PDB file of C-alpha atoms in Angstrom:
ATOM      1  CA  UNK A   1       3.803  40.678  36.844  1.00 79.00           C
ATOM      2  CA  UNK A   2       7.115  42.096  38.024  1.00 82.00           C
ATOM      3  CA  UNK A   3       8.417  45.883  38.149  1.00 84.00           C
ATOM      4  CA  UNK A   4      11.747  46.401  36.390  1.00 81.00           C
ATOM      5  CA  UNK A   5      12.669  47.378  39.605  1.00 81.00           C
ATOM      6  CA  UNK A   6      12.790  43.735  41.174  1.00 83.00           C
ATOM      7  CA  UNK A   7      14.250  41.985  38.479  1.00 85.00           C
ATOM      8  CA  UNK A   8      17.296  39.621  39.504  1.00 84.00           C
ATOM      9  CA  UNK A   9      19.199  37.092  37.439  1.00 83.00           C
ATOM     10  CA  UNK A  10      18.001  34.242  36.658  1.00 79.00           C
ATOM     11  CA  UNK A  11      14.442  35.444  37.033  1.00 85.00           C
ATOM     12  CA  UNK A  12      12.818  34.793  33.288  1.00 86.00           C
ATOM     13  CA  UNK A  13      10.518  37.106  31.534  1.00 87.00           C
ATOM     14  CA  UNK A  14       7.899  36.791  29.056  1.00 88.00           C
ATOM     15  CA  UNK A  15       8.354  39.352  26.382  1.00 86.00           C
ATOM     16  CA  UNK A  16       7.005  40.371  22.549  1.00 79.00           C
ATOM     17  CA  UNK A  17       4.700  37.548  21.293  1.00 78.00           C
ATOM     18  CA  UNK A  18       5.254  35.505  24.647  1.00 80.00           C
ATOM     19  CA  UNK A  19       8.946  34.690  24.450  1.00 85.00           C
ATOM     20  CA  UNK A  20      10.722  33.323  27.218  1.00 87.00           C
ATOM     21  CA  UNK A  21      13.682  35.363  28.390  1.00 87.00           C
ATOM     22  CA  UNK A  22      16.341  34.631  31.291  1.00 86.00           C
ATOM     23  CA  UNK A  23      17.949  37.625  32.945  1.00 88.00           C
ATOM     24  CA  UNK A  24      21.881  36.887  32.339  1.00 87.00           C
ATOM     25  CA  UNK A  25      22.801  40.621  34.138  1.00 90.00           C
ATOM     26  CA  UNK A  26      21.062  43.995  34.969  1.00 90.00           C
ATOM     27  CA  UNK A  27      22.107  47.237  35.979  1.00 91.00           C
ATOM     28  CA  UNK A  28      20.106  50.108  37.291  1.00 90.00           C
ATOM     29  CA  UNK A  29      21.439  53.535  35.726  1.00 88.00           C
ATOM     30  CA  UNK A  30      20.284  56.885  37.166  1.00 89.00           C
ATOM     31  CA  UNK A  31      21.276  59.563  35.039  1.00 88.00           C
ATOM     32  CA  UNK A  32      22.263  63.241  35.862  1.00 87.00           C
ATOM     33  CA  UNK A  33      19.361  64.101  33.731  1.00 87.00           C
ATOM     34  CA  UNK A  34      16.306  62.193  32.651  1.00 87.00           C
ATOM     35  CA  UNK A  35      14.677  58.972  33.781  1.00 89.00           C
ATOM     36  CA  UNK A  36      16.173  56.195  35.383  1.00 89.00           C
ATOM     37  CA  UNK A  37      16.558  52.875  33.444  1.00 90.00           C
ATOM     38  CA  UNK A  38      17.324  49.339  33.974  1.00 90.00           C
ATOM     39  CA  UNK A  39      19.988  47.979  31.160  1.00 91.00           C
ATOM     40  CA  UNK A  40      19.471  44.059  30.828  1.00 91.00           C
ATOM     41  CA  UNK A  41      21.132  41.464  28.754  1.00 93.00           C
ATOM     42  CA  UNK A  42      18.565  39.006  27.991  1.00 90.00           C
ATOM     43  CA  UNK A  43      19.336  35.767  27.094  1.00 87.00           C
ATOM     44  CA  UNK A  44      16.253  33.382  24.962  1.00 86.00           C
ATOM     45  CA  UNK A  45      15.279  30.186  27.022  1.00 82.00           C
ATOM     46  CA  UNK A  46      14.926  28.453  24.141  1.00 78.00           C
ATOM     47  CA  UNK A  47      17.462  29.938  21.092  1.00 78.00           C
ATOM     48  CA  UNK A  48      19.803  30.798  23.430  1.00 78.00           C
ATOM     49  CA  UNK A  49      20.293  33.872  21.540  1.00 86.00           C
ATOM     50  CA  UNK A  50      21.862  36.930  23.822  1.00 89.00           C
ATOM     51  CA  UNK A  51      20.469  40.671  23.020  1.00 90.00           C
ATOM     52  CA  UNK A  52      20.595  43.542  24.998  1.00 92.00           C
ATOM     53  CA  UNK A  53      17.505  45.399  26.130  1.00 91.00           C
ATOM     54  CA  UNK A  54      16.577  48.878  28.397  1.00 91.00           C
ATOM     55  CA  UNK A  55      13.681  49.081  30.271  1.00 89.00           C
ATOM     56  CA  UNK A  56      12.427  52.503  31.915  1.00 88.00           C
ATOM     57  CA  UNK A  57      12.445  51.634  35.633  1.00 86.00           C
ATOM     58  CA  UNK A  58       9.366  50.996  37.341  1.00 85.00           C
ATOM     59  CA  UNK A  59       7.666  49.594  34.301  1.00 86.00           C
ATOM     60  CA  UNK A  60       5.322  46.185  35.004  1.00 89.00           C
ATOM     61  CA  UNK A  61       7.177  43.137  32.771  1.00 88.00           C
ATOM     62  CA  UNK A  62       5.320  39.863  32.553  1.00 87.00           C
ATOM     63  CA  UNK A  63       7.305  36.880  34.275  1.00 87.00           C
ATOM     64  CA  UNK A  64       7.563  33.166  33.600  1.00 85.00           C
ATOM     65  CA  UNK A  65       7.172  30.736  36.161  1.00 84.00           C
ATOM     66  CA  UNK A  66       9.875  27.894  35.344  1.00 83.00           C
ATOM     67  CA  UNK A  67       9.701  24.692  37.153  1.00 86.00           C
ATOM     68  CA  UNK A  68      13.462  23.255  37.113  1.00 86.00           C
ATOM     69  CA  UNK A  69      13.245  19.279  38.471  1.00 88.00           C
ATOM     70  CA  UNK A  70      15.750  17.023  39.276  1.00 90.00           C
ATOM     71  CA  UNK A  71      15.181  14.054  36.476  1.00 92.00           C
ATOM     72  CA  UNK A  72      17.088  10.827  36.095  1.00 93.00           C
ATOM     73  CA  UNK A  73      17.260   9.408  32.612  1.00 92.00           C
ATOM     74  CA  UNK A  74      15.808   6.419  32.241  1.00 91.00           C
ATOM     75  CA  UNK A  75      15.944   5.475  28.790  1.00 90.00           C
ATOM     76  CA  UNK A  76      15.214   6.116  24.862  1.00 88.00           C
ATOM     77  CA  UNK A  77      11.521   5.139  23.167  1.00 87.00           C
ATOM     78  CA  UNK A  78      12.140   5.913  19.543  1.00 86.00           C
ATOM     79  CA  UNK A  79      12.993   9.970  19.270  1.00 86.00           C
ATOM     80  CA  UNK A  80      12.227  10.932  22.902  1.00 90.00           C
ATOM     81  CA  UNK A  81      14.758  10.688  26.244  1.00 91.00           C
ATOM     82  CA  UNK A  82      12.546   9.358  28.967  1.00 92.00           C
ATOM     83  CA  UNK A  83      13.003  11.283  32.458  1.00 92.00           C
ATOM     84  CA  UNK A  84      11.552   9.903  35.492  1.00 93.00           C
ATOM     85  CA  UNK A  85      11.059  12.423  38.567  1.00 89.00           C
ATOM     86  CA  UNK A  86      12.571  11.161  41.469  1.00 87.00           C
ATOM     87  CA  UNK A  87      10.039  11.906  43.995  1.00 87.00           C
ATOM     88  CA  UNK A  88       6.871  11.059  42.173  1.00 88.00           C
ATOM     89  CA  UNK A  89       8.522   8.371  40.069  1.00 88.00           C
ATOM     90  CA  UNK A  90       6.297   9.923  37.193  1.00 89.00           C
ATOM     91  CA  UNK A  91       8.158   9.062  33.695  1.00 90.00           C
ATOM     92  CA  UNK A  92       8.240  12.298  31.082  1.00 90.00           C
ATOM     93  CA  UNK A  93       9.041  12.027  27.427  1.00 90.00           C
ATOM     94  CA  UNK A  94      10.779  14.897  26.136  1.00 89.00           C
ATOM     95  CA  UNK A  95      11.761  15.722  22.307  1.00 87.00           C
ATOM     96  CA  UNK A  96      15.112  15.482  21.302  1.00 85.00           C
ATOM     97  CA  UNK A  97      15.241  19.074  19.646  1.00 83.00           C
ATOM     98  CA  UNK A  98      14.358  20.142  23.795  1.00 82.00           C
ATOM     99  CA  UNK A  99      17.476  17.620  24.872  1.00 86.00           C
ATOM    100  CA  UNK A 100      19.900  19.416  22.593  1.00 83.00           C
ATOM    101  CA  UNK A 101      23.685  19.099  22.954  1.00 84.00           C
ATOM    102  CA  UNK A 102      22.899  17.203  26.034  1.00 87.00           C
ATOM    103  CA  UNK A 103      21.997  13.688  24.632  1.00 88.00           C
ATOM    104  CA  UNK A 104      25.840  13.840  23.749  1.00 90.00           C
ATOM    105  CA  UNK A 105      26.608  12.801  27.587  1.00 90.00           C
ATOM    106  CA  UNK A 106      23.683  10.979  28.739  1.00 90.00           C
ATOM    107  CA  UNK A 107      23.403   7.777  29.844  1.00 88.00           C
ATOM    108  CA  UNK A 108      21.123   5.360  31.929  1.00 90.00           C
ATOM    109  CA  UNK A 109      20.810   6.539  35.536  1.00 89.00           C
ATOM    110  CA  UNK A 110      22.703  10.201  34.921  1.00 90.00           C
ATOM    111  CA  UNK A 111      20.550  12.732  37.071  1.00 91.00           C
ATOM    112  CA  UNK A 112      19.770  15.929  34.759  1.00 90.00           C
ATOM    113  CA  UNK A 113      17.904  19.189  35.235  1.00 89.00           C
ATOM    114  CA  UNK A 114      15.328  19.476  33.461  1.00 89.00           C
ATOM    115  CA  UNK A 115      12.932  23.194  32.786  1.00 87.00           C
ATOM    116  CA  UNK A 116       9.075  23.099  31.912  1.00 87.00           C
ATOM    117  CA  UNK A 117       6.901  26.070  31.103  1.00 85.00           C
ATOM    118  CA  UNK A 118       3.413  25.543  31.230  1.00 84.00           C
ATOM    119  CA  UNK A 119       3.526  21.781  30.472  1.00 81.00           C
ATOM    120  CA  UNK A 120       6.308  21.802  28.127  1.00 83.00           C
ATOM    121  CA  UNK A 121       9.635  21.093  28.603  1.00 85.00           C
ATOM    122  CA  UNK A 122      12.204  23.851  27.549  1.00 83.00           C
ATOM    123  CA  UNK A 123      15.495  22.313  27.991  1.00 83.00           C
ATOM    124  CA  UNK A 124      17.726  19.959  29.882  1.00 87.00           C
ATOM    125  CA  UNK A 125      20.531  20.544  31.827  1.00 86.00           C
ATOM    126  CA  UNK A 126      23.528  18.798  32.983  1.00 88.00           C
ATOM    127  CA  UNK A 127      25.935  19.243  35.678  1.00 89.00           C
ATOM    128  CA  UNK A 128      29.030  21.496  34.581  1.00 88.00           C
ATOM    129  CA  UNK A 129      31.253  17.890  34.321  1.00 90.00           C
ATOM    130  CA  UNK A 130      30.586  14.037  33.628  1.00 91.00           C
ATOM    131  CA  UNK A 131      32.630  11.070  33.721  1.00 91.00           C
ATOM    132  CA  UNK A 132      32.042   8.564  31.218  1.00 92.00           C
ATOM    133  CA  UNK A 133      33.885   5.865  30.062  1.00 92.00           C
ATOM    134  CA  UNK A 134      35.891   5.971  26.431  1.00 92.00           C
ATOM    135  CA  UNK A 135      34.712   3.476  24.283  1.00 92.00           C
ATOM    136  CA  UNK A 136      37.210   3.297  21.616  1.00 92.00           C
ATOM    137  CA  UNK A 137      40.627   5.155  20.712  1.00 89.00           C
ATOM    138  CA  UNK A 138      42.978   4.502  18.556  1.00 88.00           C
ATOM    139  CA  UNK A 139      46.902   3.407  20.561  1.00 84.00           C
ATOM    140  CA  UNK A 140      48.516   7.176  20.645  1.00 71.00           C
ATOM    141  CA  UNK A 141      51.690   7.300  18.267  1.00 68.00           C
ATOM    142  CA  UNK A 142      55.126   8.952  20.256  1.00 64.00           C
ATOM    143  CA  UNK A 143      56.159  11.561  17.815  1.00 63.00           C
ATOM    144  CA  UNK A 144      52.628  12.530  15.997  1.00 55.00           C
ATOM    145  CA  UNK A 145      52.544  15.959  17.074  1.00 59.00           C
ATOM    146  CA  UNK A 146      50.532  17.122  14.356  1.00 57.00           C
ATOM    147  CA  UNK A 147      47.683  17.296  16.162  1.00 53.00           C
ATOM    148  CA  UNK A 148      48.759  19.247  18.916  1.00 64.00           C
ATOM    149  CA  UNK A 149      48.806  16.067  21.206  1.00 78.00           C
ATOM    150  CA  UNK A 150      45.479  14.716  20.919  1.00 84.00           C
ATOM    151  CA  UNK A 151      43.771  12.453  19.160  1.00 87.00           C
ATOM    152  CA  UNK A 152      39.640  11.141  18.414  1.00 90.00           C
ATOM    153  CA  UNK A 153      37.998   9.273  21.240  1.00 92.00           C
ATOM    154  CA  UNK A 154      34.360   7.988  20.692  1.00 93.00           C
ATOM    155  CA  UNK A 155      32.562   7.768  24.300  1.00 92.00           C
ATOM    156  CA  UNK A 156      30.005   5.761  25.613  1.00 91.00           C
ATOM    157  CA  UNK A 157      27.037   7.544  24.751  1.00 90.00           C
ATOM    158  CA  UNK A 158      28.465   7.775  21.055  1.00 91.00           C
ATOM    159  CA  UNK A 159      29.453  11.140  20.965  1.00 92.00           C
ATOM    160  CA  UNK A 160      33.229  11.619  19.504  1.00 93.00           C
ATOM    161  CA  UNK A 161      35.641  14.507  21.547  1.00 93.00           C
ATOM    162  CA  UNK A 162      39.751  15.137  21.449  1.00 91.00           C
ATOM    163  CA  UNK A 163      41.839  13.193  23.805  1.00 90.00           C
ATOM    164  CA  UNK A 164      45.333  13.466  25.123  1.00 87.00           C
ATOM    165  CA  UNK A 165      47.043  10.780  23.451  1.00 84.00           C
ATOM    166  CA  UNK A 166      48.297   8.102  26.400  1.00 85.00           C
ATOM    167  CA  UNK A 167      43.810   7.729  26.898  1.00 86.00           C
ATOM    168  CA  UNK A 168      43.174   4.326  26.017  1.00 88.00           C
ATOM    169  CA  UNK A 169      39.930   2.757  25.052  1.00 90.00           C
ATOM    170  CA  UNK A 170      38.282   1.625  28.779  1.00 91.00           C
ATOM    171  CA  UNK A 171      39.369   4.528  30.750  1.00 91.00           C
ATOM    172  CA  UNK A 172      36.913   6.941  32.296  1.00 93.00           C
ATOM    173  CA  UNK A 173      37.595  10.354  32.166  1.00 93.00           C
ATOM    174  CA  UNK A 174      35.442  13.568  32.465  1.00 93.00           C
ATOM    175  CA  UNK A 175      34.682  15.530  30.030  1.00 93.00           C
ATOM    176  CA  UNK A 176      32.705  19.191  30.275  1.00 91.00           C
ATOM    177  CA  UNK A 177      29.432  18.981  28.948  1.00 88.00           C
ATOM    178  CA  UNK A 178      29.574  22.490  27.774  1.00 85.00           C
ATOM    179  CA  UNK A 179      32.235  22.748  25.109  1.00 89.00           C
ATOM    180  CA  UNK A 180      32.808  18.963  24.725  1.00 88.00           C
ATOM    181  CA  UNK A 181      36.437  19.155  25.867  1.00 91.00           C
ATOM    182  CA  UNK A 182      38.265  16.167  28.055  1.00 91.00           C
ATOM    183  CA  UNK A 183      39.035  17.431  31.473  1.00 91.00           C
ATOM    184  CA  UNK A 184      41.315  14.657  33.143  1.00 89.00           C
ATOM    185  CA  UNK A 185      41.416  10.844  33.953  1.00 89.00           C
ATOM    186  CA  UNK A 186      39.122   9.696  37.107  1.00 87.00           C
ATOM    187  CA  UNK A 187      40.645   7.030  38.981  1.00 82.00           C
ATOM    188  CA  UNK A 188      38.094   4.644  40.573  1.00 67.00           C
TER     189      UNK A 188
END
């Protein structure tokens, strides 16, 4: 149990039916008249649906402890991405529906970050950026400019994203593994 008085972001909360909520922002208002507040946006751990939501300041909220680990993938067993811990060298399975948009950049040996609750694992999280390798592009055509530039490159991991057009199949390049766009070449 917290006060709405100590909340900070990032801290998560455990509200209406047990719902797991991350603090994206607060703000503490004291009006000329009336009680003092605290407006939050609220973001769900595991929708990631964003609401807004005013507390009356100094009321008790319930608080989720989340245990974020450092996990490197190991490898697939049917449906589930297999994480091992890299101090205990324990292996965990987790469910593709808790991988998400993330199994679209992961590959054997990439180090993730990776949430539990009580036992069960929330979400995974990847850095910002990766660099993978393209594994096949078509040759770019000089003058197709229909496209603004770009054309389809499968990765690696199988996942298809937009490429300038000079990329050619082999390169590695990084691509952010939030909105699936190509960020630049990486020279080895």
């Amino acid at each position: 149990m917290a006060s709405t008085n100590d909340l900070k972001n990032g801290m998560v909360l455990k509200l209406e039916g047990g719902q797991l909520w991350s603090v994206v922002e607060f703000q503490h208002v004291k009006p000329g008249k009336g009680p003092a507040f605290v407006r939050t946006k609220l973001k769900n751990v595991l929708s990631g649906k964003v609401v807004d939501k005013t507390f009356n300041a100094g009321v008790k909220v319930d608080t989720a402890t989340i245990d974020r680990r450092d996990m490197q993938f190991s490898y697939m067993d049917g449906d589930y991405f297999v994480f091992m811990d890299m101090e205990t060298y324990d292996q965990l399975h987790v469910d593709r529906k808790a991988v998400g948009d993330a199994a679209n950049f992961l590959i054997e040996g990439f180090t993730a970050s990776v949430a539990q609750h009580e036992g069960s694992v929330l979400y995974v999280e990847l850095p910002a950026a990766v660099v993978l390798t393209i594994q096949h592009t078509d040759p770019g055509v000089q003058g197709d400019r229909s496209t603004g530039g770009t054309k389809p490159a499968t990765l690696e991991t199988g996942h298809e994203i937009q490429v300038p057009l000079f990329i050619t199949t082999g390169e590695k390049i990084k691509v952010d593994t939030r909105s699936s766009d190509y960020l630049g070449r990486v020279n080895d």
